[in-house]
mmCIF file of C-alpha atoms in Angstrom:
data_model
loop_
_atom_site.group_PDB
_atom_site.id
_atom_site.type_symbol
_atom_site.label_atom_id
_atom_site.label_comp_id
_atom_site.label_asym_id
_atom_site.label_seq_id
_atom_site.Cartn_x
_atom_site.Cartn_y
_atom_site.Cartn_z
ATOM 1 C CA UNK A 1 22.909 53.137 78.148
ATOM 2 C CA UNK A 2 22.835 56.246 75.649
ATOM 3 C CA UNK A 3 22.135 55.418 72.803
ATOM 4 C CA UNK A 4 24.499 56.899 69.525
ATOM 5 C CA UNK A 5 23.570 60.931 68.921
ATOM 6 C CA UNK A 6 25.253 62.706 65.764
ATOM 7 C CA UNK A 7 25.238 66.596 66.716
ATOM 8 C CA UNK A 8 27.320 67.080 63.568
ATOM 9 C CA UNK A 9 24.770 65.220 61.566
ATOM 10 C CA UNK A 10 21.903 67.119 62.958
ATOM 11 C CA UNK A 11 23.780 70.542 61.744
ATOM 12 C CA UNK A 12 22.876 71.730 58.081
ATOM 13 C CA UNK A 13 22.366 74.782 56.655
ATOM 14 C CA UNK A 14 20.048 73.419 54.075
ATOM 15 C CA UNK A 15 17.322 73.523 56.634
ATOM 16 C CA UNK A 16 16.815 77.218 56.233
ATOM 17 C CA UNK A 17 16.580 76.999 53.151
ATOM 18 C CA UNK A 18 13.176 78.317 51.509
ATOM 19 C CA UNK A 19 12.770 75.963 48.401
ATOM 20 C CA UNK A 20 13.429 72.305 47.866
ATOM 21 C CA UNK A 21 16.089 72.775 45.302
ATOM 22 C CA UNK A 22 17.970 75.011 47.358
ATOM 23 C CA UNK A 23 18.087 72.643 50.210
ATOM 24 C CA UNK A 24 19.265 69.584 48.077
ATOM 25 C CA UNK A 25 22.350 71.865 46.347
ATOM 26 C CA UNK A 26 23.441 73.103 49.838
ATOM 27 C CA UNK A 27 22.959 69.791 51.348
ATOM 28 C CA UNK A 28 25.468 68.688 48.296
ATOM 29 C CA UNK A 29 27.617 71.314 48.501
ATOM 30 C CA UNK A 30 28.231 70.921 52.491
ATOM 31 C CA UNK A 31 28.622 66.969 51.381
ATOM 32 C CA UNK A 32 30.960 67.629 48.962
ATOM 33 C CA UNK A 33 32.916 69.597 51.080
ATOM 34 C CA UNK A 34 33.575 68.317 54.461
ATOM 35 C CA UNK A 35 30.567 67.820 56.119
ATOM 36 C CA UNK A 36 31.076 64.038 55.863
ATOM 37 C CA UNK A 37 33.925 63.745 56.991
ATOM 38 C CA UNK A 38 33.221 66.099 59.861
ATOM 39 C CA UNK A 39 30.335 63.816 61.056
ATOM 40 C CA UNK A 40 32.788 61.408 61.706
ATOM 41 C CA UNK A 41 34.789 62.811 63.446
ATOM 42 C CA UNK A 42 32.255 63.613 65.942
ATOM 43 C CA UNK A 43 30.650 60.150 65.820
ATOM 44 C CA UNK A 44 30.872 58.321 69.349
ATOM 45 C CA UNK A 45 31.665 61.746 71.238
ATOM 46 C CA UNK A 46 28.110 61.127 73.638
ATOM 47 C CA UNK A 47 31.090 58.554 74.908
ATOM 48 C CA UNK A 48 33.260 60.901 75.735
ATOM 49 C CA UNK A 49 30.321 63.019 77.745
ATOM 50 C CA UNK A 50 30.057 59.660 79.938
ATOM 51 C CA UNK A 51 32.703 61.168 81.860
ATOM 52 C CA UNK A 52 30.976 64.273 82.410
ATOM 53 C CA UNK A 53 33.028 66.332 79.899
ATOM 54 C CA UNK A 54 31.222 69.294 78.553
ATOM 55 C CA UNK A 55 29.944 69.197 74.797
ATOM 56 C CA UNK A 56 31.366 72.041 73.454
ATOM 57 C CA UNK A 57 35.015 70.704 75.069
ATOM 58 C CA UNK A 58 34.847 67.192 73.480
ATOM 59 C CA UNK A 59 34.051 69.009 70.081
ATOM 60 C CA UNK A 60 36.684 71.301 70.079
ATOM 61 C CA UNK A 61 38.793 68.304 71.009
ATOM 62 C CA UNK A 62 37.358 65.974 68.857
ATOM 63 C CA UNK A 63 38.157 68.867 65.671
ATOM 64 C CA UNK A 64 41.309 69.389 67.083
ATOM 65 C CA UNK A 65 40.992 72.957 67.364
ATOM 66 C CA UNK A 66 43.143 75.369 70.177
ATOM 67 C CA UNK A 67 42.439 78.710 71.522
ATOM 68 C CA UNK A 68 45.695 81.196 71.164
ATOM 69 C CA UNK A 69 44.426 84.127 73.369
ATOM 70 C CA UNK A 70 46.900 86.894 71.895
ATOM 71 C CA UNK A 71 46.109 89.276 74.817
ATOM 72 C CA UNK A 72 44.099 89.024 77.852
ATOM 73 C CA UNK A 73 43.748 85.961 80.455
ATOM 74 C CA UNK A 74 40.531 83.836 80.541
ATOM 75 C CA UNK A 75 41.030 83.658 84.943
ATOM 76 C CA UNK A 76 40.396 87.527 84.354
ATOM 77 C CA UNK A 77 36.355 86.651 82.542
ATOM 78 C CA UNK A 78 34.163 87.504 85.714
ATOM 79 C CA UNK A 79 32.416 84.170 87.022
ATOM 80 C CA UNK A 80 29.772 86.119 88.785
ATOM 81 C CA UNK A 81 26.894 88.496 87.607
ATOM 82 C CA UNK A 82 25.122 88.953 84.379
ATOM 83 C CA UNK A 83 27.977 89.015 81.551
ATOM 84 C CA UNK A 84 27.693 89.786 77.544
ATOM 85 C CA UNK A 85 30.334 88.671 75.518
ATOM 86 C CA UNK A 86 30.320 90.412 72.539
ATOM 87 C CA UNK A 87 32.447 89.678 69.298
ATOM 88 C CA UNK A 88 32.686 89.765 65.798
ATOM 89 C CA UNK A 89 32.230 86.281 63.342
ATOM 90 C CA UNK A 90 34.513 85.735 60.754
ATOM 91 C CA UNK A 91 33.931 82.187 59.876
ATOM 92 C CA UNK A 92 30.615 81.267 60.773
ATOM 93 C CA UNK A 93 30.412 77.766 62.665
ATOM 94 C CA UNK A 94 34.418 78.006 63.832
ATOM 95 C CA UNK A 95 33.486 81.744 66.111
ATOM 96 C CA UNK A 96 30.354 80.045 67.512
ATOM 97 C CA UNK A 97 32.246 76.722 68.724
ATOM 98 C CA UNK A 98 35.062 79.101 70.096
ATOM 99 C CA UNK A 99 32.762 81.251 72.030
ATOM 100 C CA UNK A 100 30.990 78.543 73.775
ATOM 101 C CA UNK A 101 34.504 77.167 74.288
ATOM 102 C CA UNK A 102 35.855 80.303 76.274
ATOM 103 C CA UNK A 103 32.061 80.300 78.390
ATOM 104 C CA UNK A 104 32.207 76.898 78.925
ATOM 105 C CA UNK A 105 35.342 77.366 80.818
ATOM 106 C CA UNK A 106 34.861 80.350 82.766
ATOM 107 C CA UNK A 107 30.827 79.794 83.324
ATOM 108 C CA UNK A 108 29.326 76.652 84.601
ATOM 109 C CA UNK A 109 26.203 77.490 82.910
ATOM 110 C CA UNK A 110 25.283 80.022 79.969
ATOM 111 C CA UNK A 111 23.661 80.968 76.897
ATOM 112 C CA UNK A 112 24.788 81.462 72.892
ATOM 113 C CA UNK A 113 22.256 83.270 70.376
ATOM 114 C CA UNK A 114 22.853 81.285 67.099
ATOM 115 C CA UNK A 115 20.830 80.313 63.857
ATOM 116 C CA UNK A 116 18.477 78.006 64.727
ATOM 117 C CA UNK A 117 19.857 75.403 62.852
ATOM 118 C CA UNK A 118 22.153 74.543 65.660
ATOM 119 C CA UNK A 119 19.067 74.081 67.943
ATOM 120 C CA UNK A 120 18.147 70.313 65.867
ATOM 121 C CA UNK A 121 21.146 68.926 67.955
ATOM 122 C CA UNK A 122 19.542 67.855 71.236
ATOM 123 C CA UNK A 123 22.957 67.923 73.281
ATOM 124 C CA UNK A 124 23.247 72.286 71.988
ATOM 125 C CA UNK A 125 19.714 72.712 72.553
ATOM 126 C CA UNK A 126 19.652 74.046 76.196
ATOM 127 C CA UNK A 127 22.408 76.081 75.390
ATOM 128 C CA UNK A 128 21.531 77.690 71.816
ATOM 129 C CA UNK A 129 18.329 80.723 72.008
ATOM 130 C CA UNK A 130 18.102 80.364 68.366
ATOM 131 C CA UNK A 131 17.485 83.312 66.223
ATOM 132 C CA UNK A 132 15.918 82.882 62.744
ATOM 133 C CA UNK A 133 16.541 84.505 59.704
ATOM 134 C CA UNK A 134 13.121 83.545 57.743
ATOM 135 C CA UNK A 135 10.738 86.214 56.984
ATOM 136 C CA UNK A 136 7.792 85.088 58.447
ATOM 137 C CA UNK A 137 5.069 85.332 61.747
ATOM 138 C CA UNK A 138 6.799 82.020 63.103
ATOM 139 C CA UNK A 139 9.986 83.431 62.705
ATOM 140 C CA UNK A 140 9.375 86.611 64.030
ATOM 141 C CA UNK A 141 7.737 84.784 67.216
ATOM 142 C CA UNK A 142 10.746 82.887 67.899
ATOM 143 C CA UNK A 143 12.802 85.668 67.670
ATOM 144 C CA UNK A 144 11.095 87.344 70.273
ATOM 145 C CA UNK A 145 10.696 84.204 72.491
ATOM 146 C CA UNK A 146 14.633 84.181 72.189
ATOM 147 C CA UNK A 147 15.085 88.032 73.274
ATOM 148 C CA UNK A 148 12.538 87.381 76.014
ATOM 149 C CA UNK A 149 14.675 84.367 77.058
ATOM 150 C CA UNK A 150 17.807 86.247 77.109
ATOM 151 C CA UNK A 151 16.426 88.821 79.229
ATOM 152 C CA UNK A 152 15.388 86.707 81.805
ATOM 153 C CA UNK A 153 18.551 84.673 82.200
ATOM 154 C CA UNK A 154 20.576 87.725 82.285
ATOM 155 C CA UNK A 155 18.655 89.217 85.249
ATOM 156 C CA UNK A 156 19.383 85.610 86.651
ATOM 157 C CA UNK A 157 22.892 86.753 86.330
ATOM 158 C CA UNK A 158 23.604 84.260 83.903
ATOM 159 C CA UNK A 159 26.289 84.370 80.559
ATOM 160 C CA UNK A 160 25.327 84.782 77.082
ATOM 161 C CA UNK A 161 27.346 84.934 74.477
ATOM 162 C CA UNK A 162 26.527 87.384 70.730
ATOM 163 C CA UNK A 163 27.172 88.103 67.680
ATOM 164 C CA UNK A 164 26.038 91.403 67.476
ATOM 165 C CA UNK A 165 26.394 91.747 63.623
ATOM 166 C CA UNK A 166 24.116 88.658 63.114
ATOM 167 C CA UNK A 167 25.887 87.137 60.328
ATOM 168 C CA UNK A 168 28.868 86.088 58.465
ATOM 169 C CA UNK A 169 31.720 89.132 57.834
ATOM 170 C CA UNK A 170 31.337 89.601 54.157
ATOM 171 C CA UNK A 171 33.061 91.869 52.073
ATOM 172 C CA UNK A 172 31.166 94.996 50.589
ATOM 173 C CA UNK A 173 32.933 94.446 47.264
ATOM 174 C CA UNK A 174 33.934 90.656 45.987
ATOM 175 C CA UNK A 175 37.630 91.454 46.654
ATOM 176 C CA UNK A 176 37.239 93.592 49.470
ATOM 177 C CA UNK A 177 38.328 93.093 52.593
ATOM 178 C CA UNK A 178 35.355 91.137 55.148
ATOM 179 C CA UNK A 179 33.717 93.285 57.791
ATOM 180 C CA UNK A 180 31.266 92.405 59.695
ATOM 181 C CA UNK A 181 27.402 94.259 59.080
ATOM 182 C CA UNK A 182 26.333 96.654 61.347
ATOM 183 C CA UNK A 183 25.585 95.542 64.847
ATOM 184 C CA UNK A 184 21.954 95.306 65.909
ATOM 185 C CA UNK A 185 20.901 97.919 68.679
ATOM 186 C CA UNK A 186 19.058 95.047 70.580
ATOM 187 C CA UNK A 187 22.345 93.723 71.763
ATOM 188 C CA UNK A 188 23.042 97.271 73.220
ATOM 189 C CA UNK A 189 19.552 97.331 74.386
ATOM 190 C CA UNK A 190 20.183 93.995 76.389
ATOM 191 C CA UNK A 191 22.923 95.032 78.096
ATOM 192 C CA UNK A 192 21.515 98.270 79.735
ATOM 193 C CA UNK A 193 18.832 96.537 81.213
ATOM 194 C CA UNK A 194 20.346 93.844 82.418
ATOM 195 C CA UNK A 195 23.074 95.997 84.401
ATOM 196 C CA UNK A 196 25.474 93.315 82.732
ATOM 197 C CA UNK A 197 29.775 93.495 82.389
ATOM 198 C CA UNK A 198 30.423 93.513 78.682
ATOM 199 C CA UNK A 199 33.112 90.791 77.957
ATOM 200 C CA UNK A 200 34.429 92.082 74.367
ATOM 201 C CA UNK A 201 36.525 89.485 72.161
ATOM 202 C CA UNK A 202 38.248 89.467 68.535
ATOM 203 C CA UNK A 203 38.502 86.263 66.305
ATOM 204 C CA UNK A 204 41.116 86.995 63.492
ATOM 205 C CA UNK A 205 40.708 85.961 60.120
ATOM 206 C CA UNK A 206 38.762 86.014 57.498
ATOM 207 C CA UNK A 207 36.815 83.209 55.535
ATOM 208 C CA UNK A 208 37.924 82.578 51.957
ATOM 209 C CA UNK A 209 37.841 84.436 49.001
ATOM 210 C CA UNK A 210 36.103 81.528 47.570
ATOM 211 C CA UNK A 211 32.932 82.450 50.151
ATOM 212 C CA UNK A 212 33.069 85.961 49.403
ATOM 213 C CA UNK A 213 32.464 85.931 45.674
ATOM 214 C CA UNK A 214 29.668 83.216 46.208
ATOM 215 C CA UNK A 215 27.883 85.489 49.110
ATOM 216 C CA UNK A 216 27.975 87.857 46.231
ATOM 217 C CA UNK A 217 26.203 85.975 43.583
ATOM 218 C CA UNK A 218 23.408 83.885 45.736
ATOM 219 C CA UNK A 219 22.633 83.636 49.254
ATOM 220 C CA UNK A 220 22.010 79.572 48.391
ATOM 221 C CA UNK A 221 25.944 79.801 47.322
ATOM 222 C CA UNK A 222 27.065 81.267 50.455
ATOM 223 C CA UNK A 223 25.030 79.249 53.077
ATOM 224 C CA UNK A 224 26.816 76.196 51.010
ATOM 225 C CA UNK A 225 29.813 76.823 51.472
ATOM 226 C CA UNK A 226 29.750 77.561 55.838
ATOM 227 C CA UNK A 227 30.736 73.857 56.523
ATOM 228 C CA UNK A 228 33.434 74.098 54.078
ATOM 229 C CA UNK A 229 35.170 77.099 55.909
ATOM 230 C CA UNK A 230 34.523 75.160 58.976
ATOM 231 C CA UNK A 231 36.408 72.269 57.898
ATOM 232 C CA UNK A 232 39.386 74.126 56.617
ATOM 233 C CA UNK A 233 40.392 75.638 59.692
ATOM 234 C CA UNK A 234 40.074 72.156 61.521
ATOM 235 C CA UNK A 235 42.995 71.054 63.512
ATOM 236 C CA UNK A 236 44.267 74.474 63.501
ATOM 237 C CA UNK A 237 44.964 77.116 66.348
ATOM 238 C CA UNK A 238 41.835 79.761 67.168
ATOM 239 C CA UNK A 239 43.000 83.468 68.066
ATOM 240 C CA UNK A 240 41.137 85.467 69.991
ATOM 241 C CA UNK A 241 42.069 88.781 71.264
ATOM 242 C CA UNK A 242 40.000 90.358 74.611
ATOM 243 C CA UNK A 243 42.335 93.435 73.886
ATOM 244 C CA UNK A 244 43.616 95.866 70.948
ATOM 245 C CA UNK A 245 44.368 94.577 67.771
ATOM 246 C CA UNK A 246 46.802 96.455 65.497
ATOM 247 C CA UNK A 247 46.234 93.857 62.539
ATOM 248 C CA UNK A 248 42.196 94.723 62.364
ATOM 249 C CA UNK A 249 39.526 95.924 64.294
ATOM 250 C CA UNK A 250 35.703 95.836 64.046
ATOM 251 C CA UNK A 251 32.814 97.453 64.792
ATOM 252 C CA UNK A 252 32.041 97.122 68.369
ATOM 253 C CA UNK A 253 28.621 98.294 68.841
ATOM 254 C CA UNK A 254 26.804 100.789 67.221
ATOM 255 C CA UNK A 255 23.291 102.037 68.796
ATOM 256 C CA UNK A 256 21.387 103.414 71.389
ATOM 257 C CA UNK A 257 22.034 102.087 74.915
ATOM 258 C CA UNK A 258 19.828 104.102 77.041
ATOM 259 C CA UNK A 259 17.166 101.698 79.155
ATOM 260 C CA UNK A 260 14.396 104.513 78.316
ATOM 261 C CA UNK A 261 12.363 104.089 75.350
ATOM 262 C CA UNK A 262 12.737 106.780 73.241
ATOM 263 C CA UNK A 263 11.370 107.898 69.418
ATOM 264 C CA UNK A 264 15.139 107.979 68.935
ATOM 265 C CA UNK A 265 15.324 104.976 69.175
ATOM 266 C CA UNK A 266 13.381 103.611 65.978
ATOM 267 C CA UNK A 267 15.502 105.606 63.824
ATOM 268 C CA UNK A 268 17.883 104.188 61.493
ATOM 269 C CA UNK A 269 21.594 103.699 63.142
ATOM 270 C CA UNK A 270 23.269 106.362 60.546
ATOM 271 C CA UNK A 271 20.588 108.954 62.010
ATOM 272 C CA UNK A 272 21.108 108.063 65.795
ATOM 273 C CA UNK A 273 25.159 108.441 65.358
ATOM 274 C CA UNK A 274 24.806 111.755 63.236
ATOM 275 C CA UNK A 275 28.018 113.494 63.874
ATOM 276 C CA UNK A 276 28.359 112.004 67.192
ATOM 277 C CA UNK A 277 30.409 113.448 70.265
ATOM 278 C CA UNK A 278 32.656 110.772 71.192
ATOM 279 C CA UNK A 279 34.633 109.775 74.501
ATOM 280 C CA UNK A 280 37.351 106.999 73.894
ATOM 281 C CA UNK A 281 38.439 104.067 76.080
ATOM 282 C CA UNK A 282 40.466 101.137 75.504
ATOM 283 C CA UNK A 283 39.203 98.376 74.284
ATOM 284 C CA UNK A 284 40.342 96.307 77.408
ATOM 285 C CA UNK A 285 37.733 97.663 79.595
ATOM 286 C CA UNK A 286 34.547 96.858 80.068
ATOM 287 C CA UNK A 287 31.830 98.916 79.156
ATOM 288 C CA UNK A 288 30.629 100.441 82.072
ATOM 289 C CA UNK A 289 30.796 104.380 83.156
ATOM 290 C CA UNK A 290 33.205 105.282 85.677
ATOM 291 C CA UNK A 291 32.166 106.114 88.969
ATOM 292 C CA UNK A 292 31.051 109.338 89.968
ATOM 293 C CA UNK A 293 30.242 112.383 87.810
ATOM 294 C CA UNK A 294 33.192 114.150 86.436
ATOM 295 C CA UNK A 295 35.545 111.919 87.251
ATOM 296 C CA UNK A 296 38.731 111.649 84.884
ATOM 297 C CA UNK A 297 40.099 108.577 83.858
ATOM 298 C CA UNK A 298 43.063 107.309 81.075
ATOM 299 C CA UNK A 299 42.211 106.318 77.807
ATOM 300 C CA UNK A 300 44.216 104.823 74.981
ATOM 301 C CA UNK A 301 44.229 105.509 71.421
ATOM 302 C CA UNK A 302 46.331 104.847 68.253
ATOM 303 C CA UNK A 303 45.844 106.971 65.434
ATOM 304 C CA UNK A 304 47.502 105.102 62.291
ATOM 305 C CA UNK A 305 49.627 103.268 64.444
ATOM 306 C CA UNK A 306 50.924 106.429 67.022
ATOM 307 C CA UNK A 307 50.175 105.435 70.154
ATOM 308 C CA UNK A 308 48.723 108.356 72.405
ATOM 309 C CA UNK A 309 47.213 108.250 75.417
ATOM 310 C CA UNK A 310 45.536 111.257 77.168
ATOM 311 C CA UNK A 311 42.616 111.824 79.624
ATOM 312 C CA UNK A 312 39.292 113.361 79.209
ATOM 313 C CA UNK A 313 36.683 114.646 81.724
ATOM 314 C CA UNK A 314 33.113 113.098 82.131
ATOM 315 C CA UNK A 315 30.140 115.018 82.089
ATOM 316 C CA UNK A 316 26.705 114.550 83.277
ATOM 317 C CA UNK A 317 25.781 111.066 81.655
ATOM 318 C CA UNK A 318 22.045 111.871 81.705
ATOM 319 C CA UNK A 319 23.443 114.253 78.978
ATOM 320 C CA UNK A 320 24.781 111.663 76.327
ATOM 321 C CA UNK A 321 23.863 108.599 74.329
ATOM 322 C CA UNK A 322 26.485 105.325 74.632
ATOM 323 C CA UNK A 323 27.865 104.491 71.726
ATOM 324 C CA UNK A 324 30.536 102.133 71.348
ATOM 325 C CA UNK A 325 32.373 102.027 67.824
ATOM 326 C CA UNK A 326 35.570 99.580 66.628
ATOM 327 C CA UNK A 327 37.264 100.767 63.873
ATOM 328 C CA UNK A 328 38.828 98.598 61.629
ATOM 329 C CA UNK A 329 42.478 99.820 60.721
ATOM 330 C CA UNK A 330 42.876 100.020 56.666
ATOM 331 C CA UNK A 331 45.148 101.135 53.966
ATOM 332 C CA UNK A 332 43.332 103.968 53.793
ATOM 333 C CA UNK A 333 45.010 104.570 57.241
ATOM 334 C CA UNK A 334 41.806 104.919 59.570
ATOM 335 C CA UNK A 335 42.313 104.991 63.071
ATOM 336 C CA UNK A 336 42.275 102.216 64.644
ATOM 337 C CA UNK A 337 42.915 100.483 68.619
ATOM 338 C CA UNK A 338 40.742 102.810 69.279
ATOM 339 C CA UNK A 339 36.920 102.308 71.384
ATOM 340 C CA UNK A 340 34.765 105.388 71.217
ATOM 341 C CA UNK A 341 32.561 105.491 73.808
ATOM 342 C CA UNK A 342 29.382 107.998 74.795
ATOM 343 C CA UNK A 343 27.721 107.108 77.884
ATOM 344 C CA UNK A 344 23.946 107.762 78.706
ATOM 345 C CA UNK A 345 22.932 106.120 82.078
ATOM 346 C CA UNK A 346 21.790 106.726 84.992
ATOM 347 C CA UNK A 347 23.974 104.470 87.330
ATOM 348 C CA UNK A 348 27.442 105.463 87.657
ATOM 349 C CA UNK A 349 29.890 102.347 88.286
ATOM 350 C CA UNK A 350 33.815 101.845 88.039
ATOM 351 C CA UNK A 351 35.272 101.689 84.737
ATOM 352 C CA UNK A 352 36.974 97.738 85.356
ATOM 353 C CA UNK A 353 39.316 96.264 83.337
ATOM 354 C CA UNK A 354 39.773 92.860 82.370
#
């Protein structure tokens, strides 16, 4: 008989934290709001895993949560071959859930990197690589246990899923609007190597404005407050867009996606994308070159909401760099729908849509 497991219990942010007081007032703040309550609603859902129900399906249905795909079809996520999805994390706990949600249902088996937090609940742990965000040897050796890890079970031609940017969206200002931070290069990195299809998704929203003044005052403050913007969007819709979104975009990916190492690549990002020559594609397709050298294929972009669509030749892609970029659309009237892509490979491969 299995005996009672609390994988909301064995979540807390107050386990990265670096001092003892820190840990009890986040511990007190997630307490205070929501994470009690949360636990039980999980409690008891090992029962509903009898059945062979997957863990990340009973949670979503034990939170009462629903996925609204605005565009694109989840029948249309490949089920075969090394895959990447990619996407940007506006809430924190509610992205991650959602992302193994879509996986779970289009991949029998995969992979989610995640704070390392997540990796205390024994029924997540095969799933989660965990990342850490201490600054320390250990920290830095499970880190690169993780990439290792990822590696591996993408040659296997296994699913992982990312968030590139590696942390919450915050504002740059207190009453700014969230973006997301830059986007590491090692998720560009893993991709090349691994050959892999490059499954890109949107989450819309934003947390509260409540979270974005405290990630501005204390880093304790802001890892606080995660289960409460968790718990505020329970029993709520999800929606997540695989295409282009008119209400906001993000960053995509920003860095250097050649396989070959490179002194270019230890530069800083701002240096490698230096007045960059650009290519655009939609967002819709995945992020592979097309298929023969100088091929010409469509592209779609809208600049301050014009749609125009035109084509552009391909050169030599020894010749260029990849780098992917999502803009976020503004006031300040930016473009945005808009993926710009420079390709540097050396496989060629058709340009597939979802």
């Amino acid at each position: 008989m299995l005996q009672d497991r609390h994988v909301a219990r064995d979540i807390s942010y107050a386990h990265s934290a670096r001092s003892r007081s820190s840990r009890a007032l986040i511990r007190t703040m997630e307490n205070a709001t929501g994470r009690i309550g949360l636990i039980k609603r999980a409690h008891g859902y090992e029962r509903d895993m009898r059945d062979g129900r997957d863990i990340w399906q009973v949670m979503v249905d034990r939170f009462g949560l629903t996925l609204e795909v605005m565009d694109g079809c989840l029948s249309n996520i490949p089920r075969e071959g090394p895959l990447v999805m990619i996407a940007n994390h506006p809430y924190g706990i509610l992205d991650g859930l959602m992302m193994a949600h879509i996986l779970c249902r289009t991949r029998s088996d995969f992979r989610k990197l995640a704070h390392e937090v997540f990796s205390r609940a024994p029924d997540l742990g095969e799933t989660i690589l965990p990342i850490s965000f201490d600054e320390t040897k250990a920290a830095m050796h499970i880190n690169l246990e993780t990439r290792r890890k990822a590696l591996r079970y993408l040659e296997q031609d296994g699913a992982i899923g990312v968030f590139p940017g590696g942390a919450v969206s915050t504002s740059a200002k207190p009453f700014g609007t969230p973006m997301d931070p830059g986007w590491r290069g090692f998720t560009a990195r893993m991709i090349t190597r691994a050959d892999a299809t490059v499954l890109p998704v949107f989450f819309d929203g934003h947390t509260s404005r409540l979270f974005q003044l405290a990630s501005h005052l204390h880093a304790t403050l802001r890892m606080g407050l995660l289960v409460k913007e968790f718990r505020t969007r329970v029993d709520t819709p999800v929606a997540a867009m695989w295409f282009d979104a008119k209400a906001a975009l993000v960053e995509l990916m920003r860095g250097d996606m050649s396989p070959r190492k490179s002194p270019a690549r230890q530069s800083p990002p701002a240096e490698r994308a230096e007045k960059p020559e650009l290519r655009v594609a939609p967002v819709a397709c995945v992020a592979r070159p097309p298929a023969t050298k100088g091929e010409t294929f469509q592209h779609g972009l809208t600049p301050e909401g014009r749609p125009k669509t035109w084509t552009e030749r391909v050169v030599s892609l020894e010749e260029w760099r990849a780098l992917i970029e999502w803009e976020r659309h503004g006031p300040n009237g930016r473009m945005c729908n808009g993926v710009n892509i420079k390709w540097k490979a050396k496989k060629f491969r058709d340009l597939t849509r979802l």
